[in-house]
mmCIF file of C-alpha atoms in Angstrom:
data_model
loop_
_atom_site.group_PDB
_atom_site.id
_atom_site.type_symbol
_atom_site.label_atom_id
_atom_site.label_comp_id
_atom_site.label_asym_id
_atom_site.label_seq_id
_atom_site.Cartn_x
_atom_site.Cartn_y
_atom_site.Cartn_z
ATOM 1 C CA MET A 134 -169.993 -87.770 120.776
ATOM 2 C CA PRO A 135 -172.381 -85.184 119.555
ATOM 3 C CA ILE A 136 -175.083 -86.949 117.138
ATOM 4 C CA ARG A 137 -173.868 -84.372 114.136
ATOM 5 C CA GLN A 138 -170.286 -85.113 114.815
ATOM 6 C CA LYS A 139 -171.299 -88.929 114.633
ATOM 7 C CA ILE A 140 -173.813 -88.398 111.194
ATOM 8 C CA PHE A 141 -170.846 -85.782 109.576
ATOM 9 C CA ALA A 142 -168.155 -89.076 110.709
ATOM 10 C CA LEU A 143 -169.446 -91.213 108.910
ATOM 11 C CA ILE A 144 -171.193 -89.202 105.626
ATOM 12 C CA ALA A 145 -167.198 -88.053 105.262
ATOM 13 C CA ALA A 146 -166.260 -92.433 105.485
ATOM 14 C CA ILE A 147 -169.221 -93.296 103.391
ATOM 15 C CA ALA A 148 -168.239 -90.718 100.971
ATOM 16 C CA LEU A 149 -164.573 -91.957 100.628
ATOM 17 C CA CYS A 150 -165.183 -95.327 100.083
ATOM 18 C CA ILE A 151 -167.645 -95.036 97.094
ATOM 19 C CA PHE A 152 -164.978 -92.801 95.415
ATOM 20 C CA ILE A 153 -162.712 -95.387 96.314
ATOM 21 C CA VAL A 154 -164.444 -97.924 95.043
ATOM 22 C CA GLU A 155 -165.418 -96.308 91.895
ATOM 23 C CA MET A 156 -162.145 -94.756 90.915
ATOM 24 C CA VAL A 157 -160.766 -99.030 91.329
ATOM 25 C CA ARG A 158 -163.809 -99.653 88.443
ATOM 26 C CA ARG A 159 -163.054 -97.123 86.568
ATOM 27 C CA LYS A 160 -159.429 -98.290 86.673
ATOM 28 C CA LYS A 161 -157.973 -94.319 87.213
ATOM 29 C CA LEU A 162 -156.350 -96.303 90.636
ATOM 30 C CA ARG A 163 -154.466 -99.419 91.141
ATOM 31 C CA GLU A 164 -156.263 -102.303 93.031
ATOM 32 C CA GLU A 165 -152.543 -101.822 94.591
ATOM 33 C CA TYR A 166 -153.559 -98.705 95.795
ATOM 34 C CA SER A 167 -156.657 -98.573 96.854
ATOM 35 C CA TRP A 168 -156.343 -100.882 100.452
ATOM 36 C CA LEU A 169 -154.726 -98.648 102.198
ATOM 37 C CA TRP A 170 -157.463 -95.635 101.792
ATOM 38 C CA LEU A 171 -160.429 -98.138 101.681
ATOM 39 C CA ILE A 172 -159.070 -99.311 105.595
ATOM 40 C CA THR A 173 -158.823 -96.363 106.561
ATOM 41 C CA SER A 174 -162.209 -94.586 106.086
ATOM 42 C CA LEU A 175 -163.465 -99.162 107.605
ATOM 43 C CA GLY A 176 -161.794 -97.320 110.116
ATOM 44 C CA ILE A 177 -163.304 -93.976 110.823
ATOM 45 C CA ILE A 178 -166.680 -96.109 110.414
ATOM 46 C CA ILE A 179 -166.149 -98.735 113.122
ATOM 47 C CA LEU A 180 -164.808 -95.661 115.184
ATOM 48 C CA VAL A 181 -167.448 -93.756 114.621
ATOM 49 C CA ILE A 182 -169.981 -96.763 115.705
ATOM 50 C CA TRP A 183 -167.981 -98.245 117.846
ATOM 51 C CA TYR A 184 -167.334 -95.066 120.268
ATOM 52 C CA ASP A 185 -165.556 -97.076 123.297
ATOM 53 C CA LEU A 186 -163.131 -98.432 121.408
ATOM 54 C CA LEU A 187 -162.142 -95.213 120.460
ATOM 55 C CA VAL A 188 -162.107 -94.289 124.798
ATOM 56 C CA PHE A 189 -160.072 -97.225 124.887
ATOM 57 C CA ILE A 190 -158.014 -96.964 122.749
ATOM 58 C CA THR A 191 -157.245 -92.773 124.255
ATOM 59 C CA ARG A 192 -156.468 -94.516 128.085
ATOM 60 C CA MET A 193 -154.364 -97.517 126.134
ATOM 61 C CA ILE A 194 -151.695 -94.707 124.467
ATOM 62 C CA GLY A 195 -152.286 -92.420 127.485
ATOM 63 C CA ALA A 196 -154.362 -89.717 125.583
ATOM 64 C CA ALA A 197 -155.722 -86.913 127.522
ATOM 65 C CA LEU A 198 -158.538 -86.435 124.707
ATOM 66 C CA PRO A 199 -160.048 -89.165 121.813
ATOM 67 C CA THR A 200 -159.746 -86.343 119.095
ATOM 68 C CA THR A 201 -156.157 -86.443 120.008
ATOM 69 C CA THR A 202 -155.881 -90.314 119.774
ATOM 70 C CA LEU A 203 -157.665 -89.481 115.627
ATOM 71 C CA PHE A 204 -155.382 -87.337 114.891
ATOM 72 C CA VAL A 205 -151.818 -88.962 116.207
ATOM 73 C CA PHE A 206 -153.485 -91.824 114.388
ATOM 74 C CA GLY A 207 -154.015 -90.095 111.035
ATOM 75 C CA LEU A 208 -151.057 -88.305 111.195
ATOM 76 C CA LEU A 209 -149.298 -90.979 111.499
ATOM 77 C CA PHE A 210 -151.388 -92.514 108.549
ATOM 78 C CA LEU A 211 -149.739 -89.762 106.614
ATOM 79 C CA LEU A 212 -146.649 -90.642 106.804
ATOM 80 C CA LEU A 213 -146.739 -94.324 106.536
ATOM 81 C CA ILE A 214 -148.926 -93.181 103.699
ATOM 82 C CA ALA A 215 -146.229 -90.736 101.948
ATOM 83 C CA LEU A 216 -142.502 -93.071 103.022
ATOM 84 C CA HIS A 217 -144.099 -95.779 100.807
ATOM 85 C CA TYR A 218 -144.273 -93.209 97.813
ATOM 86 C CA SER A 219 -141.399 -92.545 98.690
ATOM 87 C CA VAL A 220 -140.009 -96.221 98.237
ATOM 88 C CA LYS A 221 -142.332 -96.763 95.541
ATOM 89 C CA ILE A 222 -140.596 -93.608 93.900
ATOM 90 C CA SER A 223 -137.378 -94.685 93.897
ATOM 91 C CA SER A 224 -138.164 -98.357 92.442
ATOM 92 C CA LEU A 225 -139.547 -96.092 89.499
ATOM 93 C CA THR A 226 -137.063 -94.119 89.563
ATOM 94 C CA ASP A 227 -134.072 -97.392 89.490
ATOM 95 C CA GLN A 228 -137.082 -98.614 86.433
ATOM 96 C CA VAL A 229 -137.094 -95.310 84.662
ATOM 97 C CA ARG A 230 -132.849 -95.130 84.908
ATOM 98 C CA ASN A 231 -132.912 -98.408 82.914
ATOM 99 C CA LEU A 232 -135.557 -98.343 80.635
ATOM 100 C CA ALA A 233 -133.148 -95.165 79.299
ATOM 101 C CA GLN A 234 -130.273 -97.002 79.418
ATOM 102 C CA LYS A 235 -131.480 -100.334 78.108
ATOM 103 C CA ILE A 236 -133.387 -97.522 74.711
ATOM 104 C CA ALA A 237 -130.196 -95.521 74.315
ATOM 105 C CA ILE A 238 -128.115 -98.806 74.102
ATOM 106 C CA LEU A 239 -130.788 -100.657 70.836
ATOM 107 C CA GLN A 240 -131.236 -97.610 69.864
ATOM 108 C CA SER A 241 -127.346 -96.142 68.602
ATOM 109 C CA GLU A 242 -126.809 -100.908 67.636
ATOM 110 C CA LEU A 243 -129.677 -99.994 65.682
ATOM 111 C CA ASP A 244 -129.123 -96.929 63.981
ATOM 112 C CA GLU A 245 -125.389 -99.048 63.396
ATOM 113 C CA ARG A 246 -127.217 -102.011 61.921
ATOM 114 C CA ARG A 247 -128.771 -99.441 59.215
ATOM 115 C CA ALA A 248 -126.306 -97.996 58.297
ATOM 116 C CA GLU A 249 -124.154 -100.882 57.711
ATOM 117 C CA ASN A 250 -127.518 -101.924 55.253
ATOM 118 C CA ARG A 251 -127.338 -99.192 53.848
ATOM 119 C CA GLU A 252 -122.891 -99.632 52.755
ATOM 120 C CA GLN A 253 -123.757 -103.901 51.988
ATOM 121 C CA LYS A 254 -126.820 -101.909 49.592
ATOM 122 C CA SER A 255 -124.460 -98.865 48.090
ATOM 123 C CA GLU A 256 -121.858 -101.385 47.821
ATOM 124 C CA VAL A 257 -124.689 -103.936 45.642
ATOM 125 C CA GLY A 258 -125.480 -100.744 43.589
ATOM 126 C CA GLY A 259 -121.809 -99.799 42.739
ATOM 127 C CA GLN A 260 -119.948 -102.888 42.054
ATOM 128 C CA ARG A 261 -121.649 -101.812 38.457
ATOM 129 C CA SER A 262 -119.617 -98.563 39.033
ATOM 130 C CA GLU A 263 -117.431 -99.136 39.853
ATOM 131 C CA VAL A 264 -117.126 -100.271 36.733
ATOM 132 C CA ARG A 265 -117.016 -96.867 34.590
ATOM 133 C CA GLU A 266 -115.156 -95.771 38.444
ATOM 134 C CA LEU A 267 -112.027 -97.449 37.501
ATOM 135 C CA GLY A 268 -111.479 -96.402 34.101
ATOM 136 C CA ALA A 269 -112.332 -92.926 35.598
ATOM 137 C CA GLU A 270 -109.757 -92.912 38.809
ATOM 138 C CA SER A 271 -106.505 -93.135 35.541
ATOM 139 C CA GLY A 272 -107.579 -89.641 35.005
ATOM 140 C CA GLU A 273 -108.693 -88.814 38.672
ATOM 141 C CA LEU A 274 -105.562 -89.684 40.019
ATOM 142 C CA ARG A 275 -104.167 -87.425 37.837
ATOM 143 C CA ALA A 276 -106.511 -84.085 39.298
ATOM 144 C CA GLY A 277 -105.443 -85.605 42.549
ATOM 145 C CA SER A 278 -108.178 -85.919 44.095
ATOM 146 C CA GLY A 279 -108.544 -89.418 44.227
ATOM 147 C CA GLU A 280 -109.127 -89.483 47.415
ATOM 148 C CA LYS A 281 -112.249 -87.385 48.049
ATOM 149 C CA HIS A 282 -114.027 -89.306 45.353
ATOM 150 C CA HIS A 283 -113.426 -92.368 46.637
ATOM 151 C CA GLU A 284 -115.403 -90.807 49.781
ATOM 152 C CA SER A 285 -118.075 -89.671 48.523
ATOM 153 C CA THR A 286 -119.018 -93.011 46.488
ATOM 154 C CA LYS A 287 -119.183 -94.564 50.178
ATOM 155 C CA MET B 51 -103.374 -103.861 71.310
ATOM 156 C CA LYS B 52 -106.042 -106.514 74.045
ATOM 157 C CA LYS B 53 -110.157 -104.632 73.570
ATOM 158 C CA ALA B 54 -110.191 -101.090 74.684
ATOM 159 C CA ILE B 55 -113.437 -98.872 74.755
ATOM 160 C CA ILE B 56 -112.695 -94.975 75.763
ATOM 161 C CA ILE B 57 -115.923 -93.323 77.456
ATOM 162 C CA ILE B 58 -117.038 -90.479 77.399
ATOM 163 C CA PRO B 59 -120.114 -88.860 79.661
ATOM 164 C CA ALA B 60 -120.652 -85.637 78.170
ATOM 165 C CA TYR B 61 -123.441 -83.632 78.495
ATOM 166 C CA ASN B 62 -123.980 -79.796 75.861
ATOM 167 C CA GLU B 63 -120.458 -80.322 75.604
ATOM 168 C CA GLU B 64 -120.056 -78.966 71.433
ATOM 169 C CA LYS B 65 -117.079 -76.866 72.914
ATOM 170 C CA ASN B 66 -114.995 -78.689 74.786
ATOM 171 C CA ILE B 67 -116.217 -82.584 72.861
ATOM 172 C CA ALA B 68 -113.905 -82.914 69.661
ATOM 173 C CA GLY B 69 -110.530 -81.005 71.617
ATOM 174 C CA VAL B 70 -110.918 -83.952 73.319
ATOM 175 C CA ILE B 71 -111.298 -86.608 70.700
ATOM 176 C CA ASN B 72 -108.974 -85.888 69.243
ATOM 177 C CA GLY B 73 -106.100 -85.780 72.052
ATOM 178 C CA ILE B 74 -107.620 -89.255 72.976
ATOM 179 C CA LYS B 75 -106.999 -89.653 68.486
ATOM 180 C CA ASN B 76 -103.337 -88.922 69.784
ATOM 181 C CA VAL B 77 -102.561 -91.083 71.689
ATOM 182 C CA ILE B 78 -103.853 -93.807 70.778
ATOM 183 C CA PRO B 79 -104.932 -93.370 66.712
ATOM 184 C CA ASP B 80 -106.670 -96.790 67.091
ATOM 185 C CA ALA B 81 -109.477 -96.652 70.367
ATOM 186 C CA ASP B 82 -111.865 -97.572 70.073
ATOM 187 C CA ILE B 83 -113.948 -93.980 71.167
ATOM 188 C CA LEU B 84 -117.571 -93.812 73.215
ATOM 189 C CA VAL B 85 -119.216 -90.870 74.056
ATOM 190 C CA VAL B 86 -122.138 -90.929 75.597
ATOM 191 C CA ASN B 87 -125.030 -87.737 75.739
ATOM 192 C CA ASP B 88 -127.119 -87.253 77.954
ATOM 193 C CA GLY B 89 -129.838 -85.462 77.474
ATOM 194 C CA GLY B 90 -128.150 -83.104 75.645
ATOM 195 C CA GLU B 91 -129.549 -79.756 73.765
ATOM 196 C CA ASP B 92 -126.435 -78.548 72.230
ATOM 197 C CA ARG B 93 -124.679 -80.115 69.514
ATOM 198 C CA THR B 94 -122.437 -82.409 71.137
ATOM 199 C CA GLU B 95 -124.240 -85.547 69.161
ATOM 200 C CA GLU B 96 -123.431 -84.195 66.040
ATOM 201 C CA ILE B 97 -120.234 -83.180 66.435
ATOM 202 C CA VAL B 98 -118.900 -87.296 67.828
ATOM 203 C CA ARG B 99 -120.242 -88.286 64.196
ATOM 204 C CA GLY B 100 -118.622 -85.767 62.580
ATOM 205 C CA LEU B 101 -115.962 -87.416 63.830
ATOM 206 C CA GLY B 102 -117.568 -90.770 62.829
ATOM 207 C CA GLU B 103 -116.848 -91.671 66.760
ATOM 208 C CA GLN B 104 -119.994 -94.089 68.684
ATOM 209 C CA VAL B 105 -122.489 -92.150 70.631
ATOM 210 C CA ILE B 106 -125.570 -93.293 72.645
ATOM 211 C CA SER B 107 -127.598 -90.445 73.139
ATOM 212 C CA LEU B 108 -130.249 -90.572 76.606
ATOM 213 C CA PRO B 109 -133.176 -89.621 75.833
ATOM 214 C CA TYR B 110 -133.231 -87.189 78.510
ATOM 215 C CA ASN B 111 -131.146 -85.616 81.032
ATOM 216 C CA MET B 112 -130.374 -88.298 84.327
ATOM 217 C CA GLY B 113 -126.984 -86.465 85.278
ATOM 218 C CA TYR B 114 -123.479 -87.939 84.873
ATOM 219 C CA GLY B 115 -123.678 -91.204 87.385
ATOM 220 C CA VAL B 116 -126.040 -92.418 84.790
ATOM 221 C CA ALA B 117 -124.850 -91.237 81.301
ATOM 222 C CA LEU B 118 -121.583 -93.171 82.553
ATOM 223 C CA GLN B 119 -123.087 -96.795 83.633
ATOM 224 C CA THR B 120 -124.711 -96.567 80.287
ATOM 225 C CA GLY B 121 -121.876 -97.134 78.945
ATOM 226 C CA PHE B 122 -120.374 -99.925 81.222
ATOM 227 C CA LYS B 123 -123.606 -101.516 80.099
ATOM 228 C CA TYR B 124 -122.628 -100.572 75.990
ATOM 229 C CA ALA B 125 -119.175 -101.953 76.971
ATOM 230 C CA LEU B 126 -120.017 -105.102 78.695
ATOM 231 C CA LYS B 127 -122.410 -105.846 75.508
ATOM 232 C CA LYS B 128 -119.771 -105.169 73.490
ATOM 233 C CA GLU B 129 -118.272 -107.957 74.882
ATOM 234 C CA TYR B 130 -115.010 -104.887 76.265
ATOM 235 C CA GLU B 131 -112.437 -106.481 77.627
ATOM 236 C CA TYR B 132 -110.854 -103.547 79.954
ATOM 237 C CA ALA B 133 -112.521 -99.444 79.782
ATOM 238 C CA VAL B 134 -111.634 -95.345 79.919
ATOM 239 C CA GLN B 135 -113.907 -94.168 81.379
ATOM 240 C CA ILE B 136 -112.802 -89.861 80.775
ATOM 241 C CA ASP B 137 -114.164 -86.152 81.217
ATOM 242 C CA ALA B 138 -115.544 -84.307 78.247
ATOM 243 C CA ASP B 139 -114.553 -81.247 79.459
ATOM 244 C CA GLY B 140 -110.751 -81.206 78.913
ATOM 245 C CA GLN B 141 -110.242 -81.316 82.439
ATOM 246 C CA HIS B 142 -108.244 -84.978 81.961
ATOM 247 C CA ASP B 143 -104.700 -85.275 80.066
ATOM 248 C CA PRO B 144 -105.292 -88.073 77.230
ATOM 249 C CA GLY B 145 -102.068 -88.280 77.599
ATOM 250 C CA ASP B 146 -101.928 -90.602 80.682
ATOM 251 C CA ILE B 147 -104.485 -93.437 79.032
ATOM 252 C CA PRO B 148 -101.296 -95.438 78.248
ATOM 253 C CA LYS B 149 -100.233 -95.281 81.295
ATOM 254 C CA LEU B 150 -103.923 -95.796 82.796
ATOM 255 C CA LEU B 151 -104.129 -98.884 80.084
ATOM 256 C CA ASP B 152 -101.255 -100.547 82.075
ATOM 257 C CA GLU B 153 -101.506 -100.804 84.163
ATOM 258 C CA VAL B 154 -104.854 -103.204 84.078
ATOM 259 C CA PHE B 155 -103.876 -104.671 80.997
ATOM 260 C CA ASN B 156 -101.486 -105.874 83.489
ATOM 261 C CA ASN B 157 -103.466 -107.165 86.515
ATOM 262 C CA LYS B 158 -102.230 -104.572 88.850
ATOM 263 C CA ALA B 159 -105.562 -103.777 89.783
ATOM 264 C CA ASP B 160 -109.629 -104.211 88.317
ATOM 265 C CA VAL B 161 -109.887 -100.680 89.209
ATOM 266 C CA ILE B 162 -107.450 -98.034 88.512
ATOM 267 C CA ILE B 163 -108.011 -94.948 89.467
ATOM 268 C CA GLY B 164 -105.883 -91.821 87.960
ATOM 269 C CA SER B 165 -104.908 -89.438 90.768
ATOM 270 C CA ARG B 166 -104.950 -85.570 91.148
ATOM 271 C CA PHE B 167 -102.681 -85.628 93.975
ATOM 272 C CA LEU B 168 -99.949 -88.335 94.161
ATOM 273 C CA ASP B 169 -96.937 -87.200 93.070
ATOM 274 C CA LYS B 170 -96.416 -83.378 91.421
ATOM 275 C CA GLY B 171 -100.561 -82.886 89.936
ATOM 276 C CA ASN B 172 -100.855 -80.068 89.601
ATOM 277 C CA TYR B 173 -104.177 -79.493 90.333
ATOM 278 C CA ARG B 174 -105.535 -76.028 92.258
ATOM 279 C CA ALA B 175 -109.497 -76.266 94.629
ATOM 280 C CA PRO B 176 -110.512 -73.370 96.114
ATOM 281 C CA PHE B 177 -109.985 -74.354 99.420
ATOM 282 C CA ILE B 178 -112.920 -75.061 100.887
ATOM 283 C CA ARG B 179 -113.977 -78.291 98.180
ATOM 284 C CA ARG B 180 -109.637 -79.733 98.864
ATOM 285 C CA VAL B 181 -110.435 -79.909 102.781
ATOM 286 C CA GLY B 182 -114.108 -81.363 101.811
ATOM 287 C CA MET B 183 -111.572 -83.479 98.873
ATOM 288 C CA LEU B 184 -109.259 -84.006 101.647
ATOM 289 C CA PHE B 185 -111.558 -85.576 104.437
ATOM 290 C CA PHE B 186 -112.733 -88.033 102.137
ATOM 291 C CA ALA B 187 -109.954 -89.070 100.430
ATOM 292 C CA LYS B 188 -108.613 -89.798 104.362
ATOM 293 C CA LEU B 189 -111.875 -91.605 105.604
ATOM 294 C CA THR B 190 -111.466 -93.918 102.535
ATOM 295 C CA SER B 191 -108.298 -94.617 103.025
ATOM 296 C CA LEU B 192 -109.097 -95.302 106.697
ATOM 297 C CA ILE B 193 -111.821 -97.643 106.038
ATOM 298 C CA ILE B 194 -110.239 -99.773 103.184
ATOM 299 C CA GLY B 195 -107.128 -99.716 104.447
ATOM 300 C CA GLU B 196 -104.457 -97.977 101.863
ATOM 301 C CA LYS B 197 -103.500 -95.282 100.632
ATOM 302 C CA ILE B 198 -106.489 -92.923 98.422
ATOM 303 C CA THR B 199 -105.730 -89.458 97.799
ATOM 304 C CA ASP B 200 -108.175 -89.362 94.736
ATOM 305 C CA PRO B 201 -111.913 -90.672 95.032
ATOM 306 C CA THR B 202 -113.576 -87.988 93.324
ATOM 307 C CA SER B 203 -111.540 -88.371 90.486
ATOM 308 C CA GLY B 204 -113.757 -89.572 87.288
ATOM 309 C CA TYR B 205 -110.516 -90.414 85.015
ATOM 310 C CA GLN B 206 -110.371 -94.344 85.345
ATOM 311 C CA ALA B 207 -109.520 -97.694 84.271
ATOM 312 C CA ILE B 208 -111.235 -101.248 84.943
ATOM 313 C CA ASN B 209 -111.620 -104.270 84.183
ATOM 314 C CA LYS B 210 -114.366 -106.734 83.046
ATOM 315 C CA HIS B 211 -114.597 -107.754 86.775
ATOM 316 C CA GLY B 212 -115.087 -103.568 87.559
ATOM 317 C CA LEU B 213 -117.636 -102.907 84.602
ATOM 318 C CA GLN B 214 -119.209 -105.381 85.900
ATOM 319 C CA PHE B 215 -119.787 -103.559 88.853
ATOM 320 C CA TYR B 216 -119.864 -100.993 87.709
ATOM 321 C CA ALA B 217 -122.825 -101.376 85.338
ATOM 322 C CA GLY B 218 -125.041 -102.893 88.079
ATOM 323 C CA ASP B 219 -127.468 -101.811 90.803
ATOM 324 C CA TYR B 220 -125.444 -101.342 93.433
ATOM 325 C CA TYR B 221 -123.759 -98.530 92.047
ATOM 326 C CA PRO B 222 -124.922 -94.730 92.850
ATOM 327 C CA VAL B 223 -124.759 -92.951 89.771
ATOM 328 C CA ASP B 224 -126.302 -90.050 91.363
ATOM 329 C CA PHE B 225 -122.835 -89.664 92.871
ATOM 330 C CA PRO B 226 -121.332 -91.865 91.601
ATOM 331 C CA ASP B 227 -117.349 -91.069 94.231
ATOM 332 C CA ALA B 228 -115.742 -92.501 97.170
ATOM 333 C CA ASP B 229 -118.510 -94.206 98.237
ATOM 334 C CA VAL B 230 -118.026 -96.656 95.328
ATOM 335 C CA ILE B 231 -115.078 -96.671 96.291
ATOM 336 C CA ILE B 232 -114.975 -98.408 99.175
ATOM 337 C CA MET B 233 -118.387 -100.547 97.593
ATOM 338 C CA LEU B 234 -115.508 -101.571 95.685
ATOM 339 C CA HIS B 235 -113.365 -102.608 98.209
ATOM 340 C CA ARG B 236 -116.251 -104.803 99.936
ATOM 341 C CA ALA B 237 -117.199 -105.759 96.965
ATOM 342 C CA GLY B 238 -113.513 -108.569 97.109
ATOM 343 C CA LEU B 239 -112.038 -105.953 93.836
ATOM 344 C CA LYS B 240 -108.772 -104.437 93.656
ATOM 345 C CA ILE B 241 -107.968 -100.573 93.972
ATOM 346 C CA LYS B 242 -105.301 -98.937 92.741
ATOM 347 C CA GLU B 243 -104.365 -95.006 91.766
ATOM 348 C CA ILE B 244 -101.360 -93.656 89.773
ATOM 349 C CA PRO B 245 -100.531 -89.831 89.136
ATOM 350 C CA VAL B 246 -102.618 -88.225 86.439
ATOM 351 C CA ILE B 247 -102.068 -84.340 85.555
ATOM 352 C CA MET B 248 -105.478 -82.052 85.575
ATOM 353 C CA TYR B 249 -107.116 -79.414 84.361
ATOM 354 C CA PRO B 250 -109.547 -76.660 86.116
ATOM 355 C CA SER B 251 -112.733 -77.326 83.691
ATOM 356 C CA VAL B 252 -112.540 -75.256 80.795
ATOM 357 C CA GLN B 253 -116.080 -74.126 81.564
ATOM 358 C CA GLY B 254 -115.768 -73.350 85.015
ATOM 359 C CA LYS B 255 -119.333 -74.969 85.377
ATOM 360 C CA SER B 256 -118.080 -77.358 87.813
ATOM 361 C CA MET B 257 -120.605 -80.299 89.357
ATOM 362 C CA HIS B 258 -120.631 -78.541 92.993
ATOM 363 C CA SER B 259 -122.152 -75.732 93.275
ATOM 364 C CA GLY B 260 -124.580 -73.712 94.918
ATOM 365 C CA LEU B 261 -126.609 -75.664 97.850
ATOM 366 C CA LYS B 262 -125.245 -78.687 96.188
ATOM 367 C CA PRO B 263 -122.160 -80.042 98.844
ATOM 368 C CA VAL B 264 -123.914 -79.891 101.841
ATOM 369 C CA TYR B 265 -126.368 -82.454 100.195
ATOM 370 C CA TYR B 266 -123.088 -83.898 97.998
ATOM 371 C CA ILE B 267 -121.730 -84.564 101.991
ATOM 372 C CA PHE B 268 -124.487 -85.809 103.337
ATOM 373 C CA LYS B 269 -124.891 -88.694 100.163
ATOM 374 C CA MET B 270 -121.524 -88.988 100.887
ATOM 375 C CA PHE B 271 -122.372 -89.757 104.260
ATOM 376 C CA LEU B 272 -125.169 -92.151 104.174
ATOM 377 C CA SER B 273 -123.998 -93.916 101.347
ATOM 378 C CA ILE B 274 -120.122 -94.977 103.251
ATOM 379 C CA PHE B 275 -122.944 -95.920 106.060
ATOM 380 C CA VAL B 276 -124.813 -97.907 104.327
ATOM 381 C CA THR B 277 -122.478 -99.292 102.675
ATOM 382 C CA LEU B 278 -120.476 -100.228 105.508
ATOM 383 C CA LEU B 279 -123.766 -101.755 106.462
ATOM 384 C CA ARG B 280 -125.200 -103.904 104.060
ATOM 385 C CA LYS B 281 -123.108 -107.460 103.616
ATOM 386 C CA ALA B 282 -119.557 -107.993 102.352
ATOM 387 C CA GLU B 283 -121.170 -109.363 99.038
ATOM 388 C CA ILE B 284 -121.977 -107.812 95.869
#
């Protein structure tokens, strides 16, 4: 491997490593996800330093050039990461659905409770006015709007 | 009357919802009705509240199945023994609710499906859709060894066992359909169909349009296939 290639690959791998650790340190990336990326950058560093290993793997998988090996494994790795994300998204979708349903149900119960409370309060307050109402009722009934009036006091 | 709840999943159905609710009240005046508003942005919720019925609003639009499942979860929480699911678009005739409920009350099955094809149903659908429906109906019947004519029907009555299954995580919330019936069967629940009347959707907007049929067929095959791969008990 030409020395320029080696230096470039090393710098890229080390930069990736530092970047990931920094992201984890700043809590932008969870440790849970960082290990996959860290292993990749470590793999690149190992392959750069230990070129014979790359040649050995190339021969083992039957590839013609070491570059092919790199591309194949690079693609495989990306594929696995994408799959991992799909799995994660699926479980997140389920969690979001369950949350939304739970919130909606709780919200409706809360509204119900509040309405009940309001009713109770107005009942206590209404008891005093009921006396007045009773007196008024006879007049109301004659006017034929007794039912309407009753509803509005609820 | 035994404790039953009528669940109506609705997404932007301000034009139809009142008609459906009043239709139900005409048949069963003291029915417990629950509308699940699927994150719609129209006046559905207001209208239902105005009619004095219970409404649950999802925080955002999550699809028919999720709305329906919310209703099932609510029903379980409130200890309802039975539930009826009916569409908000006026496709289903509320007059059939007592018939559906009678069947579950009498323990004829855990899930009663209102079929538009059994008997003299007056339902007319586009040809391709009919072919697709017929195909999955035949496939479902073959797998569960019982005649099913309308697995796509969203008009069902279920008892507590059905409720528990429908509220669980196996319930396919994106397109509850033929695969649900196979899942029910594999879970050991009994399914029965009775004829109901269905009208073409009033608004004309269907769940199956554009590229969706292709996805639908693919998803249904996959879902049925993996259901069969799973162990029978759920």
